[in-house]
GROMACS .gro file of C-alpha atoms in nm:
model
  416
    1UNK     CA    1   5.035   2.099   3.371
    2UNK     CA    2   5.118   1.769   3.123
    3UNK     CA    3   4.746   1.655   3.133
    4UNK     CA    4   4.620   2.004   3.060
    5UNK     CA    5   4.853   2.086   2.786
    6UNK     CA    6   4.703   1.708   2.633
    7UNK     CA    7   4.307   1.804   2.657
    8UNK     CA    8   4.421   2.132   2.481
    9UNK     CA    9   4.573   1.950   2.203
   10UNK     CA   10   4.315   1.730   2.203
   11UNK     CA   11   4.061   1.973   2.187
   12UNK     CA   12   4.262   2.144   1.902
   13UNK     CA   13   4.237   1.832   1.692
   14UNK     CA   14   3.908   1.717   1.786
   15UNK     CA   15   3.717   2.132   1.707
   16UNK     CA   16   3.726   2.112   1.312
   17UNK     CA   17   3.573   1.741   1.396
   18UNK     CA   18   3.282   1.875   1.537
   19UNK     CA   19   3.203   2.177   1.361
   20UNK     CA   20   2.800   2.209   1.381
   21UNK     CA   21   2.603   2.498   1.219
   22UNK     CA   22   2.396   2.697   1.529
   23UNK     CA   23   2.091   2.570   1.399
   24UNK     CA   24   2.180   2.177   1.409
   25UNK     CA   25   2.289   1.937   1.747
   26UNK     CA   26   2.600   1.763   1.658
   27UNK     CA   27   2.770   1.433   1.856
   28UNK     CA   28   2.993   1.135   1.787
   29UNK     CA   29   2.767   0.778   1.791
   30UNK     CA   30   2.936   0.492   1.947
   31UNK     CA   31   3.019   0.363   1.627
   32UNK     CA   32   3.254   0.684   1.549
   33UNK     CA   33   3.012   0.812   1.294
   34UNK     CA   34   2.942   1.173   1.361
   35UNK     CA   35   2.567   1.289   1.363
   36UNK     CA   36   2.446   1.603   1.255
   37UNK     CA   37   2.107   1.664   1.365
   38UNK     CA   38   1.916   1.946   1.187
   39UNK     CA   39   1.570   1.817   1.202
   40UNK     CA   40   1.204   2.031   1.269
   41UNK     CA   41   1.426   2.353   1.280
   42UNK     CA   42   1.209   2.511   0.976
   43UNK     CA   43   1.528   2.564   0.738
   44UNK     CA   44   1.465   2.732   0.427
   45UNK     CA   45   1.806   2.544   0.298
   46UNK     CA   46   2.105   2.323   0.352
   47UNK     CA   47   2.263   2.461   0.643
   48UNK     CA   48   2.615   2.586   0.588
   49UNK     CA   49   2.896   2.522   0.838
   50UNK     CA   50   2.872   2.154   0.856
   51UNK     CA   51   3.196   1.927   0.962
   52UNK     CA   52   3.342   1.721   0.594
   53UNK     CA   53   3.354   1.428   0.832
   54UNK     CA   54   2.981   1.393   0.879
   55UNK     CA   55   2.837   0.995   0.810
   56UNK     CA   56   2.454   1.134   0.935
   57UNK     CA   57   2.319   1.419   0.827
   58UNK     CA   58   1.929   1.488   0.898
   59UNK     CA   59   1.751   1.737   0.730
   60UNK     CA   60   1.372   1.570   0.756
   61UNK     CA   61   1.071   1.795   0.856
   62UNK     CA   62   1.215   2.154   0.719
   63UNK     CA   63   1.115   2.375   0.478
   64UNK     CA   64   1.342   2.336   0.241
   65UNK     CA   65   1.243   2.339  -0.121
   66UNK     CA   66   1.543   2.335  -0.366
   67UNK     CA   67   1.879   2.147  -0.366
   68UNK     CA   68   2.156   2.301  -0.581
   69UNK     CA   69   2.462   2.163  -0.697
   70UNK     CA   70   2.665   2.279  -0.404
   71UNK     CA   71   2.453   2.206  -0.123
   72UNK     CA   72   2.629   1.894   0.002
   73UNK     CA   73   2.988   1.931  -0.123
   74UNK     CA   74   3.038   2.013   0.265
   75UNK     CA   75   2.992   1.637   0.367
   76UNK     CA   76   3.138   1.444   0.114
   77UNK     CA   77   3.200   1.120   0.398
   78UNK     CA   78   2.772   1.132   0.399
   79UNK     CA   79   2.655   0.766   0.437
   80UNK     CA   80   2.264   0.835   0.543
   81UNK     CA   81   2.098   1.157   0.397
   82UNK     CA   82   1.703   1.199   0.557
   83UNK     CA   83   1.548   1.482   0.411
   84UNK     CA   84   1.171   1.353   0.435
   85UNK     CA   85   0.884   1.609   0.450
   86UNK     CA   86   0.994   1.921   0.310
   87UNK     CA   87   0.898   2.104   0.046
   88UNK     CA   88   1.184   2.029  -0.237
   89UNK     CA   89   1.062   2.074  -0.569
   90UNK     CA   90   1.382   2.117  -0.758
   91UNK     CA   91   1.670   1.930  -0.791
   92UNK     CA   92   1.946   2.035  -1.003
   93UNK     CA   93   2.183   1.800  -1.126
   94UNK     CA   94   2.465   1.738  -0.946
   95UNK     CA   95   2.312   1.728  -0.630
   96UNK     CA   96   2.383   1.379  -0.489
   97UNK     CA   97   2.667   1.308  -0.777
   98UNK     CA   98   2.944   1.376  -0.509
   99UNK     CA   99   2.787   1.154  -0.274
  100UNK     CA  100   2.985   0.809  -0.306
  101UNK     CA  101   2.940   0.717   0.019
  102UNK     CA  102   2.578   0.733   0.015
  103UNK     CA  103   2.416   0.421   0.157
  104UNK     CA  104   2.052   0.579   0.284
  105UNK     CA  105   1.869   0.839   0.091
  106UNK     CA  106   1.513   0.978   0.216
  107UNK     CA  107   1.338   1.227  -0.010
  108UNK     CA  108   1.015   1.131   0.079
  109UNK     CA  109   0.698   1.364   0.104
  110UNK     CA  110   0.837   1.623  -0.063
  111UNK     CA  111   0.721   1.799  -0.398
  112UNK     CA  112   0.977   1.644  -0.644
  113UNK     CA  113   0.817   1.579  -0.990
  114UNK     CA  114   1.187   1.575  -1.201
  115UNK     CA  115   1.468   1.429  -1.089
  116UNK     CA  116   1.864   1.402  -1.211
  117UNK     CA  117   1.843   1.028  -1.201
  118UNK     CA  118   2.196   1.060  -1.391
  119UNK     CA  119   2.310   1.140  -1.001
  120UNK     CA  120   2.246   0.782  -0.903
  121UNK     CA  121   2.485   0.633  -1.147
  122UNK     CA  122   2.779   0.762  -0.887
  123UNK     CA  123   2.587   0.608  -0.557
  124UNK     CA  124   2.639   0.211  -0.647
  125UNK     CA  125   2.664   0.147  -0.262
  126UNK     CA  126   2.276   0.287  -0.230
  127UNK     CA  127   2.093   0.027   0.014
  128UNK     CA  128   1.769   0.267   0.086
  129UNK     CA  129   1.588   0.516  -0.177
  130UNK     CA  130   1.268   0.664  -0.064
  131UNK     CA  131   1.088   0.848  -0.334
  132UNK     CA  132   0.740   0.771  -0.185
  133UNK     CA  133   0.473   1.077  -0.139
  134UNK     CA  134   0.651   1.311  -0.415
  135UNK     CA  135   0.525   1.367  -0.797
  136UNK     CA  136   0.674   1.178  -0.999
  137UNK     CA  137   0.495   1.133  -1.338
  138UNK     CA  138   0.749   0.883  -1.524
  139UNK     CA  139   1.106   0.682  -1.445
  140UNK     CA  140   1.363   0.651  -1.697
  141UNK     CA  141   1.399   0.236  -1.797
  142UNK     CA  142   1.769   0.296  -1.677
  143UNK     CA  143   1.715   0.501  -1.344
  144UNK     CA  144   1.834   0.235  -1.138
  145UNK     CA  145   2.027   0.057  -1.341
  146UNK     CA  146   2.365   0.089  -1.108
  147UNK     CA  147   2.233   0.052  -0.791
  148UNK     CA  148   2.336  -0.336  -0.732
  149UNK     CA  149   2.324  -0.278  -0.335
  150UNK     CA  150   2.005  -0.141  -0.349
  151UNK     CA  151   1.783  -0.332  -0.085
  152UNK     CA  152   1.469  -0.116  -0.081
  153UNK     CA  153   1.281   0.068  -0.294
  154UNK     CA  154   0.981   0.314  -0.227
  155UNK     CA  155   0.769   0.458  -0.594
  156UNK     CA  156   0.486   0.461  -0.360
  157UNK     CA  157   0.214   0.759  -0.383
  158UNK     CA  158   0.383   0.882  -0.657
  159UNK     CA  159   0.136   0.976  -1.026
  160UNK     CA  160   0.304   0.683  -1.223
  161UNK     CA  161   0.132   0.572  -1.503
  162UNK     CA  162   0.335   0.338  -1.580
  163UNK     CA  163   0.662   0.180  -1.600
  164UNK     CA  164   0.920   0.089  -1.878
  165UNK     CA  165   0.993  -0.272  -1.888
  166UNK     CA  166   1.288  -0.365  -1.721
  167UNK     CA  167   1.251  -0.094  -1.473
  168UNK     CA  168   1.391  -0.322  -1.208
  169UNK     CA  169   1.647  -0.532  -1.368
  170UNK     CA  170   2.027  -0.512  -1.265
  171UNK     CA  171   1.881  -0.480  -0.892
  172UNK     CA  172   2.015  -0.793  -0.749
  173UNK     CA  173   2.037  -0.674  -0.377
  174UNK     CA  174   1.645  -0.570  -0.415
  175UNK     CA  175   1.436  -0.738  -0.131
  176UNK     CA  176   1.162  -0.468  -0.091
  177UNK     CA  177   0.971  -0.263  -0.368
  178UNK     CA  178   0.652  -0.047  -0.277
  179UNK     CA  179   0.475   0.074  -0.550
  180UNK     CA  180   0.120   0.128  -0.397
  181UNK     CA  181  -0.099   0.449  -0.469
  182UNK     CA  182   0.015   0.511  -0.794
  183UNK     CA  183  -0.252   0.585  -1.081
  184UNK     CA  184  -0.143   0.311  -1.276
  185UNK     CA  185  -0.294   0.249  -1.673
  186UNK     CA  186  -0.331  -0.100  -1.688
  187UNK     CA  187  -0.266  -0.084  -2.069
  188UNK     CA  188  -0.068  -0.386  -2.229
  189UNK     CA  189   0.244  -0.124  -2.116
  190UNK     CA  190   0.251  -0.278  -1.816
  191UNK     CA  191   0.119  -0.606  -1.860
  192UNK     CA  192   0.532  -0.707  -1.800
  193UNK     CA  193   0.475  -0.595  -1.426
  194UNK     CA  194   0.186  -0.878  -1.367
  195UNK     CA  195   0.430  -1.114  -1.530
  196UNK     CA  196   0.736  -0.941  -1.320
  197UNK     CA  197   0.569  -1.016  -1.032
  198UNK     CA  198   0.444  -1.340  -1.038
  199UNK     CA  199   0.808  -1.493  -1.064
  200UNK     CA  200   1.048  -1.227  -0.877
  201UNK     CA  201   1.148  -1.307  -0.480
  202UNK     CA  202   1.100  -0.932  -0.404
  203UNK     CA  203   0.836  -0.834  -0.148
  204UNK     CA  204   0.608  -0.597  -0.325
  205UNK     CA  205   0.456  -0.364  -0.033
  206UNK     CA  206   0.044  -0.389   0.003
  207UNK     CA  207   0.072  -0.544  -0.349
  208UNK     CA  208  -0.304  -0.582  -0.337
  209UNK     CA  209  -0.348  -0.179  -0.342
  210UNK     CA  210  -0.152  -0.177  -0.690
  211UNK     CA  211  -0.445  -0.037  -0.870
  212UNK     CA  212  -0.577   0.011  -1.228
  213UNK     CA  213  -0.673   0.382  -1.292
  214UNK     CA  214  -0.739   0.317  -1.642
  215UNK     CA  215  -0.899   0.199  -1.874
  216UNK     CA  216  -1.234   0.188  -1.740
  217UNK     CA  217  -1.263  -0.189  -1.790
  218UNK     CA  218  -0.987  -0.246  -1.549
  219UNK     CA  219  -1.032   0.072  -1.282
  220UNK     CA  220  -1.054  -0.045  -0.941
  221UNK     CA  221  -0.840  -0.408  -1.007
  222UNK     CA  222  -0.517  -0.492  -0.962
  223UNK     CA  223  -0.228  -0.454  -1.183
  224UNK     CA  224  -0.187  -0.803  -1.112
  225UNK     CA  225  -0.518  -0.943  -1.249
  226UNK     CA  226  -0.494  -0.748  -1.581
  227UNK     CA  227  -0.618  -1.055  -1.792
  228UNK     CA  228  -0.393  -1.233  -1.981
  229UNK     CA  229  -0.559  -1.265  -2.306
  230UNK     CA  230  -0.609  -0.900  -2.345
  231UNK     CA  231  -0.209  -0.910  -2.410
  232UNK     CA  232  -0.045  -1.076  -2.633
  233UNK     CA  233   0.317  -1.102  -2.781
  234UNK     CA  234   0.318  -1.046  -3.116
  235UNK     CA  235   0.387  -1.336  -3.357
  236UNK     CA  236   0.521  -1.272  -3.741
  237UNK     CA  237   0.502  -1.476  -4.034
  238UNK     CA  238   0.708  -1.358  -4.351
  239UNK     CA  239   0.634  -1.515  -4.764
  240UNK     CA  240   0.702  -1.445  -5.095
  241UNK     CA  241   0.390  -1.369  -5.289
  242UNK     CA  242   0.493  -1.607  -5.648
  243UNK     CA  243   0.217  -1.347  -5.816
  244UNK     CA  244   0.057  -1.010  -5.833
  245UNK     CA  245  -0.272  -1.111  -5.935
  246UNK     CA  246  -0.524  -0.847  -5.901
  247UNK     CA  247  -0.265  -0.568  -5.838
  248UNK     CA  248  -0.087  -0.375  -6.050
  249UNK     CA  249   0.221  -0.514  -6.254
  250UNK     CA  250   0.558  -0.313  -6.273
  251UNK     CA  251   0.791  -0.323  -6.588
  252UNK     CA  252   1.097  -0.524  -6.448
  253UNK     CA  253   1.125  -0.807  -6.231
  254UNK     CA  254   0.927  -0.711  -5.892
  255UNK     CA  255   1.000  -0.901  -5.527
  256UNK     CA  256   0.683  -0.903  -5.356
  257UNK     CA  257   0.697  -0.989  -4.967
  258UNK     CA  258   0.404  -0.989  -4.712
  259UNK     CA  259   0.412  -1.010  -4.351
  260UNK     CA  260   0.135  -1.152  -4.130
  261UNK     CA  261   0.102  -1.040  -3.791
  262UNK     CA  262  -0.128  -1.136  -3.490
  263UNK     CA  263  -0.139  -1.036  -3.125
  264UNK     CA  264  -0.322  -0.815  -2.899
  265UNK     CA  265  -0.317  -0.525  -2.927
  266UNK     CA  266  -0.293  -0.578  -3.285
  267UNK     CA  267   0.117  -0.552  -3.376
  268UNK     CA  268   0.237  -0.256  -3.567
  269UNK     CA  269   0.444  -0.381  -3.912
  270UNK     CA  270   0.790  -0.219  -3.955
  271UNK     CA  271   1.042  -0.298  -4.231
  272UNK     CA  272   1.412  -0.252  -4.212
  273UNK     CA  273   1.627  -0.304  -4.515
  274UNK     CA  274   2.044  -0.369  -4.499
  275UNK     CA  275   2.195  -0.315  -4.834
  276UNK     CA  276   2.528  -0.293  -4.967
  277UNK     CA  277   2.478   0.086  -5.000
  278UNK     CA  278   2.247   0.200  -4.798
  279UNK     CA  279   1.964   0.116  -4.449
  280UNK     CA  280   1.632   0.193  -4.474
  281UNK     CA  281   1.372   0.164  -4.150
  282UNK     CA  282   1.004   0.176  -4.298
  283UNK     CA  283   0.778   0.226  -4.001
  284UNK     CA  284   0.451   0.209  -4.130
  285UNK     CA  285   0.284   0.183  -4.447
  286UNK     CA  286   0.411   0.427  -4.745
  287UNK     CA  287   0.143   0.391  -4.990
  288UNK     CA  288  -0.196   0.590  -4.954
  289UNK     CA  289  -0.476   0.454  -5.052
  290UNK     CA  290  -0.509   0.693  -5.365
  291UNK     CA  291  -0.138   0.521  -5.454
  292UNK     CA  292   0.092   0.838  -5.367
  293UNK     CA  293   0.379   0.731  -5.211
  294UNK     CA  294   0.617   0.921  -4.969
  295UNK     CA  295   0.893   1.083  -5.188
  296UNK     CA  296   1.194   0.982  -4.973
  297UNK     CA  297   1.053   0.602  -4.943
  298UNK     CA  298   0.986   0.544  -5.295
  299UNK     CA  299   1.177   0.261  -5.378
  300UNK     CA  300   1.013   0.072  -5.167
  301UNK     CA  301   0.655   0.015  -5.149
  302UNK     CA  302   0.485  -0.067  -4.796
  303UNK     CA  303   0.111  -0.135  -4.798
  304UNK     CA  304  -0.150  -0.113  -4.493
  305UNK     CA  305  -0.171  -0.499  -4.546
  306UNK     CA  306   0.179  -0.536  -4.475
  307UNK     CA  307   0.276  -0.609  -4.812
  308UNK     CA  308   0.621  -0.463  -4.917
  309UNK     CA  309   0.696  -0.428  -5.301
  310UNK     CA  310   1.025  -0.321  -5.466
  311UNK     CA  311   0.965  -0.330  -5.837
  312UNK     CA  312   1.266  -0.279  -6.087
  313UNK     CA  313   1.466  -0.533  -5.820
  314UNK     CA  314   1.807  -0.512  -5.913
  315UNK     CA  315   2.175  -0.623  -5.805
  316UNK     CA  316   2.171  -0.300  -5.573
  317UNK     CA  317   1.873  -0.433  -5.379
  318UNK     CA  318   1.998  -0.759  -5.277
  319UNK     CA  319   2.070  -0.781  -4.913
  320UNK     CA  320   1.853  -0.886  -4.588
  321UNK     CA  321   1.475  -0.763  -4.551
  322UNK     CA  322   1.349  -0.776  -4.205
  323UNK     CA  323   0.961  -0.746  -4.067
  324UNK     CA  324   0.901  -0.650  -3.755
  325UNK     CA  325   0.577  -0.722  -3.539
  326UNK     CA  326   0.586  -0.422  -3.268
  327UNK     CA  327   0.269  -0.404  -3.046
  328UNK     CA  328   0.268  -0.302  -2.626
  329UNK     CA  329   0.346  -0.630  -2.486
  330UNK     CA  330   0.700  -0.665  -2.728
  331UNK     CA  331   0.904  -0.731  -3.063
  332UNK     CA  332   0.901  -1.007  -3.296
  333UNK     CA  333   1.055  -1.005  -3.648
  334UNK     CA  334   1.190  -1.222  -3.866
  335UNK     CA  335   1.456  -1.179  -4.169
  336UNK     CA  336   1.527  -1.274  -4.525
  337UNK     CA  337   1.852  -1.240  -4.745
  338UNK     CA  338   1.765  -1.181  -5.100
  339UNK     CA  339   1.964  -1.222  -5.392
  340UNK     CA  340   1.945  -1.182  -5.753
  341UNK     CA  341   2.024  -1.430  -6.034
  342UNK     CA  342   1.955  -1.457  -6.408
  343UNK     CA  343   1.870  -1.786  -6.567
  344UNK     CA  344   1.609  -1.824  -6.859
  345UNK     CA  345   1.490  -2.169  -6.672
  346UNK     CA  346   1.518  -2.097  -6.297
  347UNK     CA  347   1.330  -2.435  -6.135
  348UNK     CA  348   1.583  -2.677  -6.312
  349UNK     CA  349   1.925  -2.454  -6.215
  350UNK     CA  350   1.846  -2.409  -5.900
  351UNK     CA  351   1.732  -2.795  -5.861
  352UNK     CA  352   2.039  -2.893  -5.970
  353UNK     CA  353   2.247  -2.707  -5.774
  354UNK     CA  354   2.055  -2.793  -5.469
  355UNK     CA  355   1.788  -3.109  -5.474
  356UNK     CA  356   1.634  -3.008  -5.174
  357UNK     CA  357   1.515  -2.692  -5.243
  358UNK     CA  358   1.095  -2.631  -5.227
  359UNK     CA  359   0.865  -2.411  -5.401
  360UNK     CA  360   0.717  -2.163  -5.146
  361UNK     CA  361   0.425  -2.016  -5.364
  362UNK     CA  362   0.341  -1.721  -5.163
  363UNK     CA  363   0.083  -1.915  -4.934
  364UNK     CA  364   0.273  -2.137  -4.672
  365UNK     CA  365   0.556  -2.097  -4.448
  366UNK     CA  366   0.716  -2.438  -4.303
  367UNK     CA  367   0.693  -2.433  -3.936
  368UNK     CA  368   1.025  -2.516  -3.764
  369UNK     CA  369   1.172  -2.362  -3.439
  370UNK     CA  370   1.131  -2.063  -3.282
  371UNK     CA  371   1.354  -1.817  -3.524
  372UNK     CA  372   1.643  -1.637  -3.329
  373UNK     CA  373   1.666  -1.343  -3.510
  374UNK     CA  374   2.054  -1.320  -3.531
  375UNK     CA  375   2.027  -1.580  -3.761
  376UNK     CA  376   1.849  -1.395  -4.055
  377UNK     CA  377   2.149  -1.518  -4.273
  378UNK     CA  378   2.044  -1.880  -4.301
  379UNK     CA  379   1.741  -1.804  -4.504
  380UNK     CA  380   1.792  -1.709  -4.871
  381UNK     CA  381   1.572  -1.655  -5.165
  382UNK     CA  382   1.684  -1.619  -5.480
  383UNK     CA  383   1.494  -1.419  -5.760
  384UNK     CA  384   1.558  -1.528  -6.075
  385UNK     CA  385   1.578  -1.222  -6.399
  386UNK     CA  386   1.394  -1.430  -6.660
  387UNK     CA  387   1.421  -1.244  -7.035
  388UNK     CA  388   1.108  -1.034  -7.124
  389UNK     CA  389   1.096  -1.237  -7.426
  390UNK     CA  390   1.243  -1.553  -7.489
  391UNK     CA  391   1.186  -1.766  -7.780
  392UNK     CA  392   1.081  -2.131  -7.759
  393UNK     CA  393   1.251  -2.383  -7.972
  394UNK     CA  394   0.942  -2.384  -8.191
  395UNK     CA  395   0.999  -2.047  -8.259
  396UNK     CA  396   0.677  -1.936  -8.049
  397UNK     CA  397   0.690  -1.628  -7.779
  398UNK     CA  398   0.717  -1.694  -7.394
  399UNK     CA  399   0.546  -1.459  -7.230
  400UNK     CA  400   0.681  -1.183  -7.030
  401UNK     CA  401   0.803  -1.333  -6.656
  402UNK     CA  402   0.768  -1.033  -6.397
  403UNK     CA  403   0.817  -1.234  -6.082
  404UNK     CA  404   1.032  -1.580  -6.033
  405UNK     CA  405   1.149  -1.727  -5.732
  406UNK     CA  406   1.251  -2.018  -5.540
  407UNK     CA  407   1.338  -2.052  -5.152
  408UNK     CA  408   1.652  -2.212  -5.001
  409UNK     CA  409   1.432  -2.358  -4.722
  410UNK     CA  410   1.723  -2.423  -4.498
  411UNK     CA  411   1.584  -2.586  -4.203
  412UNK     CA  412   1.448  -2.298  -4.092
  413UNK     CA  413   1.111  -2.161  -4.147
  414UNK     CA  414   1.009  -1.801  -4.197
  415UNK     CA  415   0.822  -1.815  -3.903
  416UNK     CA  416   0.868  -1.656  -3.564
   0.00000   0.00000   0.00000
């Protein structure tokens, strides 16, 4: 009667344990993680019914097409989720946020084109993530950012176009990356992904059938032979034009800069501008060629050249100008503090205050080190307010100064 009484308690504890929907085949593995198996049964869903202590649940080879918030909150002990060829085409979010324990997730061959990658931020203990055979158009730069167990990866047969560099940083587990069959434009976008590759230790899958789809130039080669001179990093040179010959002269005292460029494709010029009162980003040129100029930028003048004007320069203007050289391949800029001073004979107070300072003149910029640009403070120039008229000591009139300056050249060039 004692042994009996036992396999009935037993039983009593162990029935919640094992708790299996009609349609799925539930055991214990050796390893005391319990196994729901629900493949090939044609569900339309997430069966209901399902024991909280599962560790394996497989769905793969249904006909289920849409997760919903709810649809695992049953098995929140879940360690290896297979849900391979169905037909899921939505996600909701919330899905797999619950899922902590998650350490192997299969949604391959399915129909998936947008996905809650804000679920993954919850899953750091993710080894596996198959994505592969679905229709995904674009990843965020940050979908994987919080993955650091992540081992493998599979993007392949997917319709990426490209990727946002970085993609793959803060994966420090990652050993395996397939990214194969994916219609890839081999613009400068992705020119970090030949570059990525050449110096990471991850495998990259049947790297050879990482294909260009775009341009034309480039169809049929690999992403890793996209030539390196057709990208470029941008470079940026900043000066102080001394003159506006040829242009048109403002009443006041003008500043005048002009940033130079290069790289390929050629770099995009962008401004920023960090006053006392106020920050102004300048992304493009302002000034049409008929000499309109947008309302709300009028203060300061941005030309397709990449000339930047601020006539009328006063004490309110003084702060730190930046140019920025933006183009596919990355960011360059460089920085300048301006301030303002008055002196009717500029070149000899500023040379005695400080003997080493040079004349820039608007058509060199000394070439030192590479500029880091959180160090835009240690460059100064200081425009000097000359009177409109001044008279000489022999009584004659000087003529009107617009434009005076002199540069601080502080060891560190202009240049970057």
């Amino acid at each position: 009667m004692r042994p009996l009484l036992c396999c009935l308690g037993l039983a009593t504890l162990l029935g919640p344990c094992l708790a299996c929907p009609s349609a799925c085949s539930c055991s214990t593995k050796k390893n005391g993680r319990l196994l729901a198996e629900c493949a090939y049964k044609d569900l339309q869903e997430v069966p209901e019914g399902l024991s909280s202590n599962v560790t394996i649940l497989t769905l793969s080879a249904n006909k289920i097409g849409w997760l919903g918030q709810g649809s695992f909150t049953e098995v929140p002990e879940v360690q290896s989720l297979w849900l391979g060829y169905n037909q899921i085409g939505v996600v909701e979010p919330g899905a797999f946020a619950l899922l902590v324990h998650l350490k192997n997730l299969d949604l391959s061959h399915n129909k998936i084109a947008d996905f809650p990658w804000q679920d993954l931020r919850n899953l750091s203990g993710l080894q596996i993530l198959k994505m592969n055979n679905n229709r995904l158009a674009g990843l965020p730069r940050d979908a994987f950012r919080f993955l650091k167990d992540l081992r493998s990866l599979w993007l392949n047969d997917n319709e990426l176009t490209t990727l946002a560099e970085g993609t793959f940083d803060n994966l420090p587990s990652l050993s395996q990356l397939q990214i194969f069959n994916n219609p890839f434009n081999c613009s400068c976008k992705v020119f970090w992904l030949k570059k990525w590759t050449e110096n990471t230790s991850v495998s990259i899958t049947k790297g050879g059938s990482t294909l260009c789809v775009a341009p034309s130039r480039l169809k049929g080669r690999a992403v890793t032979d996209i030539p390196d001179h057709h990208c470029v990093a941008p470079s940026v040179q900043l000066t102080y034009l001394s003159n506006l010959d040829n242009t048109v002269m403002y009443d006041g005292l003008t500043l005048t800069l002009h940033c130079s460029v290069a790289g390929s494709p050629p770099p995009e010029i962008r401004w920023k501008i960090q006053t006392s009162s106020r920050h102004v980003e300048i992304n493009g040129p302002n000034v049409a060629r008929d000499g309109n100029v947008k309302q709300s930028q009028e203060r300061f003048l941005v030309f397709k050249n990449g000339t930047m004007a601020i006539p009328n320069f006063s004490k309110e203007d003084e702060g730190t100008y930046t140019c920025l050289a933006v183009n596919d391949v990355g960011t360059r800029d460089v920085s300048v503090n301006v301030a303002l001073a008055g002196s009717e004979n500029p070149a000899e107070d500023l040379l005695r205050d400080d003997p080493q300072a040079s004349h820039l003149g608007g058509r060199s910029c000394y070439k030192g080190d590479e500029m880091d640009p959180s160090g835009a403070g240690e460059k100064l120039v200081i425009v000097y307010h000359m009177p409109r008229e001044s008279k000489s000591r022999a009584g004659g009139a000087v003529p009107q100064v617009h434009l005076g300056t002199l540069l601080l050249a502080l060891g560190i060039a202009l240049c970057c």
